[in-house]
XYZ file of C-alpha atoms in Angstrom:
561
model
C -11.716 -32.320 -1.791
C -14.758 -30.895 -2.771
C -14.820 -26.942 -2.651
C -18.032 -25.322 -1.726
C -19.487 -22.414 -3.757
C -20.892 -19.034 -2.398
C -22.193 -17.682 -5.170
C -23.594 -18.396 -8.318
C -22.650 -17.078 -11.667
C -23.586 -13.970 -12.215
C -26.177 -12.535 -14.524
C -27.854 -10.008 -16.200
C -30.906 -8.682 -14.093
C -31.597 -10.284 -10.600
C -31.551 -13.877 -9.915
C -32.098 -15.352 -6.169
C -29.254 -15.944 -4.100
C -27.936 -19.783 -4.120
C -27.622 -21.376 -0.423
C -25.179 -23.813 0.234
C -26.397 -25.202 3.495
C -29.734 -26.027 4.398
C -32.161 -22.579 4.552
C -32.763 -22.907 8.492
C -33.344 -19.030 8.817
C -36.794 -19.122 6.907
C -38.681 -20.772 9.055
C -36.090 -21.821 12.439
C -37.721 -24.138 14.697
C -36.544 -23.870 18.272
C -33.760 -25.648 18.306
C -31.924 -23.525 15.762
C -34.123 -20.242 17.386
C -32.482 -20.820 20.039
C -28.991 -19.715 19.574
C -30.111 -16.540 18.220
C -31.932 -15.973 21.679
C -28.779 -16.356 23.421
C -26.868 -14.197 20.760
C -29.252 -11.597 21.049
C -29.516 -11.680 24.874
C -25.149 -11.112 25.206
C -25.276 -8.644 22.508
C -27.838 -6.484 24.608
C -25.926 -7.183 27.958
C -22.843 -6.357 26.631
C -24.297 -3.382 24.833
C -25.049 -2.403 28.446
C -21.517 -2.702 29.286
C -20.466 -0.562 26.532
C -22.492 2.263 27.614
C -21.459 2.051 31.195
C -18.394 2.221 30.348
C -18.927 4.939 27.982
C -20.792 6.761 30.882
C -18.237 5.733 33.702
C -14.766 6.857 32.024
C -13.499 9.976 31.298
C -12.680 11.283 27.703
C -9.270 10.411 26.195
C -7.056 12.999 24.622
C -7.838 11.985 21.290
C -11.583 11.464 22.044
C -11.433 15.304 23.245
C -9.458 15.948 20.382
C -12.153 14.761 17.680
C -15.034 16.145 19.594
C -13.600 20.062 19.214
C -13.412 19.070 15.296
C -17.324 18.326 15.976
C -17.660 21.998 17.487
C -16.018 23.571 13.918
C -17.404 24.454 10.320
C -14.232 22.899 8.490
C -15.136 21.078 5.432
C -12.009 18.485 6.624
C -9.104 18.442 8.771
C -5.460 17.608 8.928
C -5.164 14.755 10.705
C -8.400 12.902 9.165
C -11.203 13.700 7.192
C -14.337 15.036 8.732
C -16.146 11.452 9.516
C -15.055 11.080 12.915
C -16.663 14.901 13.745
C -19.914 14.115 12.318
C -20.466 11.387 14.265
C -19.840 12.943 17.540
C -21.888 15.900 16.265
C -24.795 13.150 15.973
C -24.339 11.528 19.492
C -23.984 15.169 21.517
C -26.752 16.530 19.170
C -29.261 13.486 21.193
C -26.796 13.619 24.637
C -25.252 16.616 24.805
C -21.751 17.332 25.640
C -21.658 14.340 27.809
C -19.106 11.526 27.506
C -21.693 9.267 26.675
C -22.585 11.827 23.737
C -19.036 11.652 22.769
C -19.083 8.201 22.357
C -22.642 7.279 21.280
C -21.954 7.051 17.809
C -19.109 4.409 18.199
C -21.928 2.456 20.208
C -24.472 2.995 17.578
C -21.751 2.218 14.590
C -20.211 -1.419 16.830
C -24.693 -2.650 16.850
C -25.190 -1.352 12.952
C -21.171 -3.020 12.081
C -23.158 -6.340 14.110
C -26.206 -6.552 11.917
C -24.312 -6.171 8.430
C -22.018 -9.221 9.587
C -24.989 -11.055 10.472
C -26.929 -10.495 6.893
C -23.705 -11.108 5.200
C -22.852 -14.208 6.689
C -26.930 -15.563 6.616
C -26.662 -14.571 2.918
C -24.080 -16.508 2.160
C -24.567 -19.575 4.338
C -27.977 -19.953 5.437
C -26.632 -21.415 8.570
C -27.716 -19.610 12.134
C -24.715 -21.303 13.785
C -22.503 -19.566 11.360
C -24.601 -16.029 11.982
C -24.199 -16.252 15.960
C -20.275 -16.585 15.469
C -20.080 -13.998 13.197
C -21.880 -11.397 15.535
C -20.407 -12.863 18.812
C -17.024 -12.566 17.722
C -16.771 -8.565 17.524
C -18.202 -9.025 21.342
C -14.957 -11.522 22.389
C -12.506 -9.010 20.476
C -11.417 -6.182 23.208
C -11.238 -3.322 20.383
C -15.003 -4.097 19.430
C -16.372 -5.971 22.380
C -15.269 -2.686 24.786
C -13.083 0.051 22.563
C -15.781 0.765 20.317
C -17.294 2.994 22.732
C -14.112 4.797 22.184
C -14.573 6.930 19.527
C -11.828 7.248 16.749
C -11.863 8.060 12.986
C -11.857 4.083 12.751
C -14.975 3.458 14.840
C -16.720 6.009 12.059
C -15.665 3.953 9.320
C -15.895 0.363 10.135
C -20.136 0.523 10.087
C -19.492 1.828 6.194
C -16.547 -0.776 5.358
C -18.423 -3.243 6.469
C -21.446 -1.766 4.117
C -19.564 -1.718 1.129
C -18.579 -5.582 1.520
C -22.182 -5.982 2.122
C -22.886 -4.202 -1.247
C -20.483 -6.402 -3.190
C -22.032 -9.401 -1.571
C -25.260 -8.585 -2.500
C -24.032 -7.637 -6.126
C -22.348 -11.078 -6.228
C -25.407 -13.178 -5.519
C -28.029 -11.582 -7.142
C -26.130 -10.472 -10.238
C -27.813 -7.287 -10.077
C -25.349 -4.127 -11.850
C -26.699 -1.321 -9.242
C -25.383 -3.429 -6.397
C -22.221 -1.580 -7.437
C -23.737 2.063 -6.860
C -24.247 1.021 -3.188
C -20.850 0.231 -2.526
C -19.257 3.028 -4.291
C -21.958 5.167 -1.818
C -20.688 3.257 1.380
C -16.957 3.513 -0.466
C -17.437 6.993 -0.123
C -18.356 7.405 3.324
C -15.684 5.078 4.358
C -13.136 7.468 3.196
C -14.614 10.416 4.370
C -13.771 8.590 7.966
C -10.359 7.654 7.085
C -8.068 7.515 4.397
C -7.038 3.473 5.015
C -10.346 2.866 3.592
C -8.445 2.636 0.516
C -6.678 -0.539 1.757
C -9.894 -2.298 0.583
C -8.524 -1.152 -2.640
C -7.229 -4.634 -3.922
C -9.953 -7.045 -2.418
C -12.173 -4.807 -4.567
C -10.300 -5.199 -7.607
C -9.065 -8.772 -6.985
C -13.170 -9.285 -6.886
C -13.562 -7.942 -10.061
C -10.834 -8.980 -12.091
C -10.035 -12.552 -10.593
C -13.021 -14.412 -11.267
C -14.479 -15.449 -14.768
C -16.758 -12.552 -15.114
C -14.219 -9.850 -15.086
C -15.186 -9.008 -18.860
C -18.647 -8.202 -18.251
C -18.055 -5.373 -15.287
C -14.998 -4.144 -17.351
C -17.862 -3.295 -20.357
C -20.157 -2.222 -18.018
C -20.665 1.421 -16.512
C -21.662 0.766 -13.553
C -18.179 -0.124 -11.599
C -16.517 3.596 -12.996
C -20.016 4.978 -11.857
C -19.286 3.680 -8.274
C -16.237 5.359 -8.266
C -17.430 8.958 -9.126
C -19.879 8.108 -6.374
C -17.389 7.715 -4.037
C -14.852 10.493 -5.409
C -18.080 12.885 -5.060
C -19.012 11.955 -1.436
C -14.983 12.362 -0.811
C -15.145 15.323 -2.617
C -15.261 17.486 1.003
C -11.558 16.424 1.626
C -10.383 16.984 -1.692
C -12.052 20.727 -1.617
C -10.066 21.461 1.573
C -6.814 19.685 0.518
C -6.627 21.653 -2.449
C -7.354 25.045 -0.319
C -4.586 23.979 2.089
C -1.707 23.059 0.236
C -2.734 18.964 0.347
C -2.147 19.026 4.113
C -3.552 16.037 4.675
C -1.968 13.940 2.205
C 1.417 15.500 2.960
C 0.631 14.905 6.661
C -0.261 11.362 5.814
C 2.206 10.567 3.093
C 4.588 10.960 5.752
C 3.749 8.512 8.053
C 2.962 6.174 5.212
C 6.575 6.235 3.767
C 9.023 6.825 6.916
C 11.308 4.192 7.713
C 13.808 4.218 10.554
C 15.368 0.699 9.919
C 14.116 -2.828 10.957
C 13.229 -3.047 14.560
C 12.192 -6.840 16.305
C 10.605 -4.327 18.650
C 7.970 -2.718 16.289
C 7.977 -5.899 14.523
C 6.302 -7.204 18.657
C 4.230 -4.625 19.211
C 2.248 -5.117 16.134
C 1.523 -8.486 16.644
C 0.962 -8.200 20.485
C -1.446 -5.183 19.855
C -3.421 -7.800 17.577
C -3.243 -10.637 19.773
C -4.670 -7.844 22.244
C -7.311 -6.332 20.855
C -8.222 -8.824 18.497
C -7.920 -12.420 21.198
C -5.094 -14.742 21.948
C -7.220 -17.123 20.648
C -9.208 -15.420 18.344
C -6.747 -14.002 16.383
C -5.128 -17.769 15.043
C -9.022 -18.947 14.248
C -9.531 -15.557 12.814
C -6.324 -15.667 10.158
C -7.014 -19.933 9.598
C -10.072 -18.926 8.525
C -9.050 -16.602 6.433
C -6.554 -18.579 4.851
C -8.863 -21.213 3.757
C -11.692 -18.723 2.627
C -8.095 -17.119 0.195
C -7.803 -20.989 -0.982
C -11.064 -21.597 -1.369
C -11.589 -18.218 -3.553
C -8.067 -18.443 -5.694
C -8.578 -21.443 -6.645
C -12.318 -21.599 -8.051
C -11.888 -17.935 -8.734
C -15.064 -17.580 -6.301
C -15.841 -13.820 -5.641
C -17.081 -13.554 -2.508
C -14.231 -15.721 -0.869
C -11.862 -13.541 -2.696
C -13.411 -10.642 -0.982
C -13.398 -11.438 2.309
C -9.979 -13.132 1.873
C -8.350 -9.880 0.551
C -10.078 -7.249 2.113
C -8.244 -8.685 5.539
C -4.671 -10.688 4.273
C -4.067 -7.673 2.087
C -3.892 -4.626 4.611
C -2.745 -7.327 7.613
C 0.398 -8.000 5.217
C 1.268 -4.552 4.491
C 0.955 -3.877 8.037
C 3.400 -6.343 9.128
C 5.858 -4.972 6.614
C 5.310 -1.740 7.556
C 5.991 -3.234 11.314
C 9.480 -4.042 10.180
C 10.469 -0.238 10.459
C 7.870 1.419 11.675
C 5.187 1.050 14.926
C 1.808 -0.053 13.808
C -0.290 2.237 15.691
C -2.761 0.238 17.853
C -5.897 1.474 15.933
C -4.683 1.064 11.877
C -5.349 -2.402 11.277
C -8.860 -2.159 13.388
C -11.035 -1.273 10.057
C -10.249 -4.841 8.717
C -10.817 -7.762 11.153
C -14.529 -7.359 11.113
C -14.186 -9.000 7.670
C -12.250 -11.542 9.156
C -14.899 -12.124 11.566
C -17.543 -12.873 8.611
C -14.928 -15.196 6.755
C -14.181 -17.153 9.723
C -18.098 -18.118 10.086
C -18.575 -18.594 6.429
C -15.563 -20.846 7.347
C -17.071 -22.933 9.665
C -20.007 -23.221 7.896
C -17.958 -24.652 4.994
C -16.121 -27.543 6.179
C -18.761 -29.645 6.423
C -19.770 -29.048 3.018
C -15.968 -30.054 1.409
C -15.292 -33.048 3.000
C -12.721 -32.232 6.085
C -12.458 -34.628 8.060
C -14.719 -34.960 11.429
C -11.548 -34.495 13.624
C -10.892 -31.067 11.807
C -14.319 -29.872 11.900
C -14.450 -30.889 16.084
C -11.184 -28.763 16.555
C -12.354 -25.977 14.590
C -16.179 -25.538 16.774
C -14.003 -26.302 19.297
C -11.467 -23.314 18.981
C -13.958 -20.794 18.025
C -15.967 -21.460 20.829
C -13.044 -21.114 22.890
C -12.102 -17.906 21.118
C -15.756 -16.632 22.104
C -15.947 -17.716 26.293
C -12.315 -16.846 26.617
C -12.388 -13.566 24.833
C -16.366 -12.497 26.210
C -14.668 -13.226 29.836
C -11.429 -10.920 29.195
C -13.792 -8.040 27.671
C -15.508 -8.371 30.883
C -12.754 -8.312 32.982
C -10.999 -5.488 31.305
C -14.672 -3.937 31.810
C -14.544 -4.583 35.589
C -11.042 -3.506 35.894
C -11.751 0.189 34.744
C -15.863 0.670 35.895
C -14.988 -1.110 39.049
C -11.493 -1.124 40.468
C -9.166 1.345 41.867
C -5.783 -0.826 41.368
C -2.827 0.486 39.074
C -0.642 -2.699 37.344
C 0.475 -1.257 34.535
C 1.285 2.342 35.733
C 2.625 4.909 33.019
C 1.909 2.286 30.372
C -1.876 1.839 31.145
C -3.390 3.213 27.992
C -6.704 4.173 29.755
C -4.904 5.704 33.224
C -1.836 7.269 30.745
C -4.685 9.935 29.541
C -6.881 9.962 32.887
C -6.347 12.824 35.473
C -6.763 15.864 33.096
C -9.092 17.557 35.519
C -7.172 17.885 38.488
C -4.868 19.962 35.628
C -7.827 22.014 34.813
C -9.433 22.519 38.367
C -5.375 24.102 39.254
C -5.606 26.099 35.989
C -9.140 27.263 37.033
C -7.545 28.479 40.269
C -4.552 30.430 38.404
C -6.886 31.944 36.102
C -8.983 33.254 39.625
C -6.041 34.488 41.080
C -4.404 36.070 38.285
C -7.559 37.585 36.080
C -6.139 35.951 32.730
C -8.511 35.048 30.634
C -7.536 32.395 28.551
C -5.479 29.709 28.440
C -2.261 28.675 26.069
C -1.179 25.072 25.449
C 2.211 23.829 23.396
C 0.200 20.108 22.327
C -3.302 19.332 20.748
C -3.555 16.994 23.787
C -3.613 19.699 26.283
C -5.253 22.169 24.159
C -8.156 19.122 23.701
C -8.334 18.409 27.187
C -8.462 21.939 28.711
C -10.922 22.919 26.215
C -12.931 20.074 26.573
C -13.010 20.708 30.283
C -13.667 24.254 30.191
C -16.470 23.726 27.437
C -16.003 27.500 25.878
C -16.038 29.253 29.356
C -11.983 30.438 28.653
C -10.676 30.245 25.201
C -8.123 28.143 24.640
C -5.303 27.986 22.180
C -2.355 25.535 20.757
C -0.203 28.431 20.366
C 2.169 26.274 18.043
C 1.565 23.210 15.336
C -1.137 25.785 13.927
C -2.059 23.503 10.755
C -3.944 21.294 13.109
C -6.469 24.533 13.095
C -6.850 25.434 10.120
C -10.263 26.747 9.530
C -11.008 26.948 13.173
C -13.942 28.800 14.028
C -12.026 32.345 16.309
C -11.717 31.243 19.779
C -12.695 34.290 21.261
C -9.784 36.744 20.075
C -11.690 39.658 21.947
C -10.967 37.524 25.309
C -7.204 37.190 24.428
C -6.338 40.335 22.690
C -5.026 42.552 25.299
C -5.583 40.450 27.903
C -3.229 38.286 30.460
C -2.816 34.106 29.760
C -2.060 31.007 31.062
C 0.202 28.855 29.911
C -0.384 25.193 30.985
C 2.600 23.248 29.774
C 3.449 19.481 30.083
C 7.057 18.881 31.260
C 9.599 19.465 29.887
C 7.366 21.142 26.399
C 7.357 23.791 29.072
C 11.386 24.850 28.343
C 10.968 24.633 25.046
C 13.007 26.759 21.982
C 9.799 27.849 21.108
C 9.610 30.431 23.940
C 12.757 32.037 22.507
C 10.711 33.447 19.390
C 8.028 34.481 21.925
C 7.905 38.148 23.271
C 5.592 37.165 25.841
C 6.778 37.797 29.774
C 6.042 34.200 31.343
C 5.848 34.261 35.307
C 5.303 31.320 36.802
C 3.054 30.235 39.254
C 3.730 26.771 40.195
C 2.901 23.073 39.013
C 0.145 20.294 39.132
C 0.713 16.702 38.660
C -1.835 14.537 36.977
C -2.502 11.107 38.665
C -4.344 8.037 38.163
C -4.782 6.164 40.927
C -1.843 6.704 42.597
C 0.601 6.483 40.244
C 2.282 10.237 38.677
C 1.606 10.130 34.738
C 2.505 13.634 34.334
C 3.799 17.284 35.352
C 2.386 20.620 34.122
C 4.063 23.871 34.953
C 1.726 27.100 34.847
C 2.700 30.060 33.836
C 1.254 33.893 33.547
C 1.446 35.134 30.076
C 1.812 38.953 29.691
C 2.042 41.193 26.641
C 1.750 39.076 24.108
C -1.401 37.854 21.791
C -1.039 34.405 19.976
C -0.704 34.155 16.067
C -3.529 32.303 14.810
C -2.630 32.550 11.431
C 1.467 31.982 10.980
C 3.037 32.085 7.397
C 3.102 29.357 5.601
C 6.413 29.133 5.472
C 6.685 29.008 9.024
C 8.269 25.804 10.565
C 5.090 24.857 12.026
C 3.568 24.662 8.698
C 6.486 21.621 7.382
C 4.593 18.396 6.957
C 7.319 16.584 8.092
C 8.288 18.429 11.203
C 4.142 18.392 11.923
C 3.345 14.566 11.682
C 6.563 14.785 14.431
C 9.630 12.739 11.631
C 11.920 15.705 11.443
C 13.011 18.416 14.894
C 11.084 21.548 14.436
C 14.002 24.751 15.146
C 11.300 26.136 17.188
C 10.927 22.805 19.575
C 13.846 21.125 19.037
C 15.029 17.518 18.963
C 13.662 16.335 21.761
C 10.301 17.434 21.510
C 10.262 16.206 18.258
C 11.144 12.533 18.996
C 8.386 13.009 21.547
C 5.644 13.866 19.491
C 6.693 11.343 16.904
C 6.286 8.838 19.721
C 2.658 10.407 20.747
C 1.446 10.804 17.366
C 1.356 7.030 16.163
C -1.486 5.557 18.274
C -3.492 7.784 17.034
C -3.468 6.629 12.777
């Protein structure tokens, strides 16, 4: 069986990239115009969805979360790196503190992720058929299609992952060395969203050292001068780390090495949360075509199919390893499957160049155009359910309606803080804290009075507002009996509860309290419990929160990578 090539040979200065398929993109007639028309035309309605539903649905926890890293100074943060806070400082900088300026950047970041896809895949094939899968598919996946108005560290580095392979393809066909400064710039900023950018790690190398021209970018400079590009652009996270003890990668590190024994259960929800957000459907045409594109590449040592190959089997195997002990939170393997996306078009552009037979070409158009209807429709549906319904048929374990209903907490809190004069408010999780202080938008400070190291470097809240003054303490059940009160001399007095509801259905029960004689520590030892990497990323029971709460924020803290 013949196996089709995807780049040439490289060499010294630039030479033009080789097409495998016939060049219809120079000068499309309108037959092949025509599916570009139509790609273009669902792209822009379902951009429209995007930032409807951006507009129409309230800010999740973690959403809030990220946008009060947007309001700080911090060179980098414990949880991530700073990525994730610059692009929300770019979206409310045009919209304001809006949810839709929240969330512009991951709707900016899903259009710019589209257009690198399209030139990779155009560069490589030449084929427009191949170019509308490849930016249709994102659309049929539910994390992309919808999510990616949803703004997470992940959403801030896919645009820049997807750069970098863009670099490498570029440096692959042309042959030209400073191909390799652009990806160790987009390298760079991919980290400086989130540390799994280094799970590109091996495709990178594997793209180096596999094929026969490993010798020449081994001699030359220009590969170790892409990485001191991207260790200088990372160089933020690495100032702060080494001011703060290496929170992050202690923080991380954690997460990355626990293991509580294999689990069919974890082992489920990895692969259902990829059959999810991914597609029933698309997910099989998605991983066959990565398989061939790895077969093709490894065995004609072709770089570019080695690339796209690796960059997705690699991370999706360690994740299903790590599945075996451990739940795969639903956003970690997200960074990856746009890759995928690209391989599985060069895929189907490929078949007809090596011989497969006509009945395996038929099934394959015919299961990635099933992936796309079938995946577009669900996106749409999901859409409609949200924007447009008011039924509950998942209850508690709605992921949208699980995090919904924070202002009916704060409108009761607003009340308390009438009634009582206190003026400002104490929380015992970030998600609280986030929400409440997203709500109030700096009218009341508001403080996480424990799990301080997710502060650090926090601008003051407003110290000459709480110093002195009465609180309120709005508490998720049962945080709210916590051990932690023990090594607080405040006097609590409480003044009654408020559920939080999403359509109908009770997701949650605060208790508020009056907080008297007592001012917060901003600034605990080190030493303090609360400063413990372990006990903070939620593996080991805090002696201030005890066991329970501990299991519980080791359950809350994995979806959110």
């Amino acid at each position: 069986m013949t196996v089709a090539t995807l780049t040439p040979p490289p060499k010294s200065g630039k030479s033009a990239a080789v097409t495998i398929a016939p060049d219809i993109t120079v000068k499309p007639n309108d037959a092949s115009r025509r599916p570009l028309v139509v790609a273009a035309l669902v792209i822009a309605a379902m951009t429209v969805l995007r930032i409807i539903y951006a507009s129409a649905i309230e800010l999740r926890t973690d959403e809030a979360y990220y946008w009060t890293w947007s309001k700080e100074a911090a060179l980098s943060f414990l949880d991530h790196p700073p990525g994730i806070a610059w692009l929300i400082r770019f979206g409310t900088a045009i919209f304001g503190d809006t949810v839709l300026g929240v969330r512009f950047g991951g709707i900016v970041a899903m259009l710019v992720t589209q257009l690198l896809l399209a030139d990779i895949v155009r560069r490589i094939t030449h084929d427009v058929r191949a170019i509308v899968v490849a930016v249709l598919m994102p659309e049929a996946a539910l994390y992309y299609g919808l999510l990616m108005a949803k703004v997470a560290p992940d959403v801030a580095m896919i645009p820049f992952a997807v750069a970098m392979m863009w670099s490498l393809v570029r440096l692959a066909q042309s042959g030209d060395d400073r191909w390799w400064l652009a990806a160790g710039l987009f390298a760079g900023l991919s980290l400086l969203s989130k540390f799994t950018a280094i799970m590109f790690a091996p495709a990178v190398a594997a793209f180096l050292l596999v094929p026969e021209w490993r010798w020449r970018w081994l001699r030359s400079p220009f590969p170790y001068l892409a990485v001191l590009i991207a260790v200088a652009l990372f160089s933020p996270v690495l100032i702060w780390n080494a001011q703060h003890d290496w929170a992050s990668f202690r923080f991380q590190g954690v997460r990355a090495t626990a293991n509580y024994g294999i689990s069919l259960r974890t082992i489920g929800d990895y692969i259902g949360l990829q059959l999810g957000l991914v597609g029933f459907v698309m997910l099989p045409v998605v991983l066959s075509g990565l398989v061939l594109t790895a077969w093709r590449g490894y065995r004609s040592r072709e770089p570019v199919a080695i690339l796209l190959s690796t960059a997705v089997l690699a991370p999706f195997v360690y994740f299903f390893f790590k599945s075996l002990t451990l739940r795969v939170g639903d956003t970690w393997p997200m960074f990856m499957w746009p890759v995928g996306f690209a391989a599985a078009a060069v895929n189907l552009a490929l078949l007809p160049k090596e011989d497969w037979s006509t009945r395996m070409i038929r099934s394959s158009i015919f299961w990635v155009k099933t992936a796309l209807v079938s995946g577009i429709a669900f996106v749409v549906i999901v859409f409609l359910y949200y924007v447009a319904a008011s039924w509950n048929f998942l209850g508690k374990m709605d992921p949208i309606g699980a995090e919904a209903g924070y202002d009916q907490v704060a409108a009761r809190a607003q009340v308390a803080l009438d009634e009582t004069g206190a003026t400002w408010i104490a929380t015992t999780d970030y998600r609280t804290y986030a929400m409440m202080r997203w709500l109030f938008r700096g009218r009341v400070p508001v403080v996480e009075i424990n799990e301080r190291g997710r502060f650090q470097d926090f601008r003051d809240p407003g110290m000459d507002r709480i110093r002195g003054h009465a609180g309120l303490y709005v508490g998720r059940q049962p945080d709210d009996h916590s051990p932690l009160w023990e090594n607080i001399p405040a006097k609590r007095t409480p003044l009654g509860q408020v559920e939080r509801r999403w359509r109908g259905v009770l997701i949650d029960t605060y208790t508020l309290d009056k907080l008297d004689g007592w001012t917060p520590e901003l600034s605990p030892p080190k030493d303090s419990p609360l400063f413990q990497w372990r006990v903070l990323a939620g593996f080991l029971p805090s002696p201030l929160v005890g066991e329970g709460g501990a299991k519980r924020r080791m359950r809350d803290v994995y979806p959110y990578g």
